[in-house]
Each structure stands twice: as C-alpha cells, then as structure tokens.
Amino acid sequence: MLDDGKIELRVTEATKTAIHTTVSVSGRLSSHKGVNLPEDTIPGSALTEKDLKDLAFILKQDVDFIALSFVQTQDDIITLKNTLKIRRKLSRKLKSRKPLQTLPKF
C-alpha cells in the first residue's frame, strides 16, 4: 500500500534486488508518501541505531511524550523503555497485523 493505503499494489515477483508489482487500486502518487506492509513483518527492530542516538538528545529536551512507529514485538517496547530509564508516556504505532497477535503482551 502507498500513500496511507490509497494506492494498493500486489507483488507478482520478488528477487534480492527488485520487487515487481501490479496495481490493484490506482491513484495519483506524489512525493513524500509512505509505504505500508500490513501483511508482512519488517526485519529488524523498530529502533535503529540513529533512533537510539537521537533519544539521548530528546531526553535532554524534557519531552512529555514519545511515539514509536513500526512496533512489531514486545522487545521493541522493552528496548525503548530500558533506553529511557525514566517514565515517559509512550505511544505505540502498529503498522502491520503481526503486533495485533501479541497485543495483550504489550
């Protein structure tokens, strides 16, 4: 899905270097639009090395609220909470169906 689900693609072939798709729901696509993969899991943690470095700066700004996108497992939340070391309000943005299967654990 592209542009918050307004455009839908179906993968017809995937290799190590390319993904071939057909458009199942068309629309106008402009720059700065996102890609959503609600049926799949994105490899890796929701927190990148850059995110962890940025958190050090963010915590010095006395923020009240932190949002974490692409949460897939409980480990993503645990890593963020351990990094924060202090209590902050935390919002979890679920971008695929996988976290919904383990939502009670969150």
Short mmCIF file of C-alpha atoms in Angstrom, two decimals:
data_model
loop_
_atom_site.label_atom_id
_atom_site.label_comp_id
_atom_site.label_asym_id
_atom_site.label_seq_id
_atom_site.Cartn_x
_atom_site.Cartn_y
_atom_site.Cartn_z
CA MET A 1 0.00 0.00 0.00
CA LEU A 2 1.14 3.51 -0.80
CA ASP A 3 0.01 6.90 0.48
CA ASP A 4 -1.79 5.62 3.60
CA GLY A 5 -3.49 2.81 1.69
CA LYS A 6 -4.96 4.98 -1.07
CA ILE A 7 -2.98 3.00 -3.67
CA GLU A 8 -2.63 -0.78 -3.46
CA LEU A 9 -0.05 -2.97 -5.16
CA ARG A 10 0.21 -6.76 -5.39
CA VAL A 11 3.67 -8.32 -5.52
CA THR A 12 3.98 -10.56 -8.58
CA GLU A 13 7.70 -11.33 -8.28
CA ALA A 14 10.48 -10.60 -5.80
CA THR A 15 14.23 -11.04 -6.14
CA LYS A 16 17.14 -9.89 -3.98
CA THR A 17 17.33 -6.62 -5.89
CA ALA A 18 13.82 -5.90 -7.18
CA ILE A 19 10.12 -6.23 -6.48
CA HIS A 20 7.66 -6.41 -9.37
CA THR A 21 4.07 -5.41 -8.68
CA THR A 22 0.73 -4.83 -10.35
CA VAL A 23 -1.57 -2.02 -9.30
CA SER A 24 -4.83 -3.28 -7.80
CA VAL A 25 -6.16 0.12 -6.63
CA SER A 26 -4.82 3.06 -8.60
CA GLY A 27 -4.45 6.70 -7.71
CA ARG A 28 -2.19 9.69 -8.09
CA LEU A 29 1.15 9.28 -6.29
CA SER A 30 3.23 12.31 -5.39
CA SER A 31 6.47 12.76 -3.47
CA HIS A 32 6.88 12.18 0.27
CA LYS A 33 4.34 9.34 0.50
CA GLY A 34 4.80 6.30 2.71
CA VAL A 35 4.82 2.57 2.06
CA ASN A 36 2.79 0.27 4.32
CA LEU A 37 3.19 -3.51 4.50
CA PRO A 38 0.28 -4.57 6.74
CA GLU A 39 0.59 -8.28 5.94
CA ASP A 40 4.34 -8.56 6.45
CA THR A 41 6.97 -8.20 9.13
CA ILE A 42 9.82 -5.82 8.51
CA PRO A 43 13.12 -7.40 9.59
CA GLY A 44 14.93 -5.78 12.49
CA SER A 45 13.96 -3.66 15.43
CA ALA A 46 11.61 -0.69 15.41
CA LEU A 47 14.51 1.26 16.93
CA THR A 48 17.50 1.98 14.70
CA GLU A 49 20.96 2.99 15.90
CA LYS A 50 20.14 6.55 14.83
CA ASP A 51 16.92 6.45 16.89
CA LEU A 52 18.87 5.43 19.98
CA LYS A 53 21.35 8.28 19.46
CA ASP A 54 18.51 10.74 18.87
CA LEU A 55 16.87 9.65 22.14
CA ALA A 56 19.85 10.98 24.09
CA PHE A 57 19.16 14.45 22.66
CA ILE A 58 15.39 14.14 23.03
CA LEU A 59 15.62 13.29 26.73
CA LYS A 60 17.55 16.50 27.38
CA GLN A 61 14.61 18.47 25.94
CA ASP A 62 12.22 17.49 28.76
CA VAL A 63 9.65 15.95 26.44
CA ASP A 64 6.34 14.70 27.80
CA PHE A 65 5.54 12.14 25.14
CA ILE A 66 7.43 9.75 22.81
CA ALA A 67 5.90 7.78 19.91
CA LEU A 68 7.48 4.65 18.43
CA SER A 69 6.44 3.60 14.91
CA PHE A 70 6.61 0.16 13.33
CA VAL A 71 6.34 -1.71 16.65
CA GLN A 72 6.37 -5.44 15.86
CA THR A 73 7.28 -7.20 19.08
CA GLN A 74 7.26 -6.66 22.81
CA ASP A 75 11.07 -6.41 22.59
CA ASP A 76 10.72 -3.13 20.69
CA ILE A 77 8.84 -1.63 23.65
CA ILE A 78 11.20 -3.13 26.24
CA THR A 79 14.24 -1.74 24.41
CA LEU A 80 12.74 1.74 24.33
CA LYS A 81 11.69 1.66 27.99
CA ASN A 82 15.14 0.43 29.04
CA THR A 83 16.77 3.19 26.99
CA LEU A 84 14.55 5.86 28.54
CA LYS A 85 15.32 4.67 32.11
CA ILE A 86 12.73 7.14 33.34
CA ARG A 87 8.97 7.14 32.95
CA ARG A 88 7.56 8.90 29.92
CA LYS A 89 4.23 8.49 28.18
CA LEU A 90 4.76 6.14 25.27
CA SER A 91 2.59 5.67 22.21
CA ARG A 92 2.89 2.54 20.07
CA LYS A 93 2.11 2.85 16.36
CA LEU A 94 1.21 -0.53 14.95
CA LYS A 95 1.78 -0.58 11.18
CA SER A 96 1.13 -4.25 10.44
CA ARG A 97 -1.06 -7.09 11.67
CA LYS A 98 1.71 -9.01 13.47
CA PRO A 99 1.70 -6.89 16.66
CA LEU A 100 -2.05 -7.34 16.98
CA GLN A 101 -1.44 -11.06 17.57
CA THR A 102 0.61 -10.26 20.67
CA LEU A 103 -1.12 -7.05 21.73
CA PRO A 104 -2.07 -8.29 25.23
CA LYS A 105 1.67 -8.72 25.92
CA PHE A 106 2.24 -5.05 25.13
#
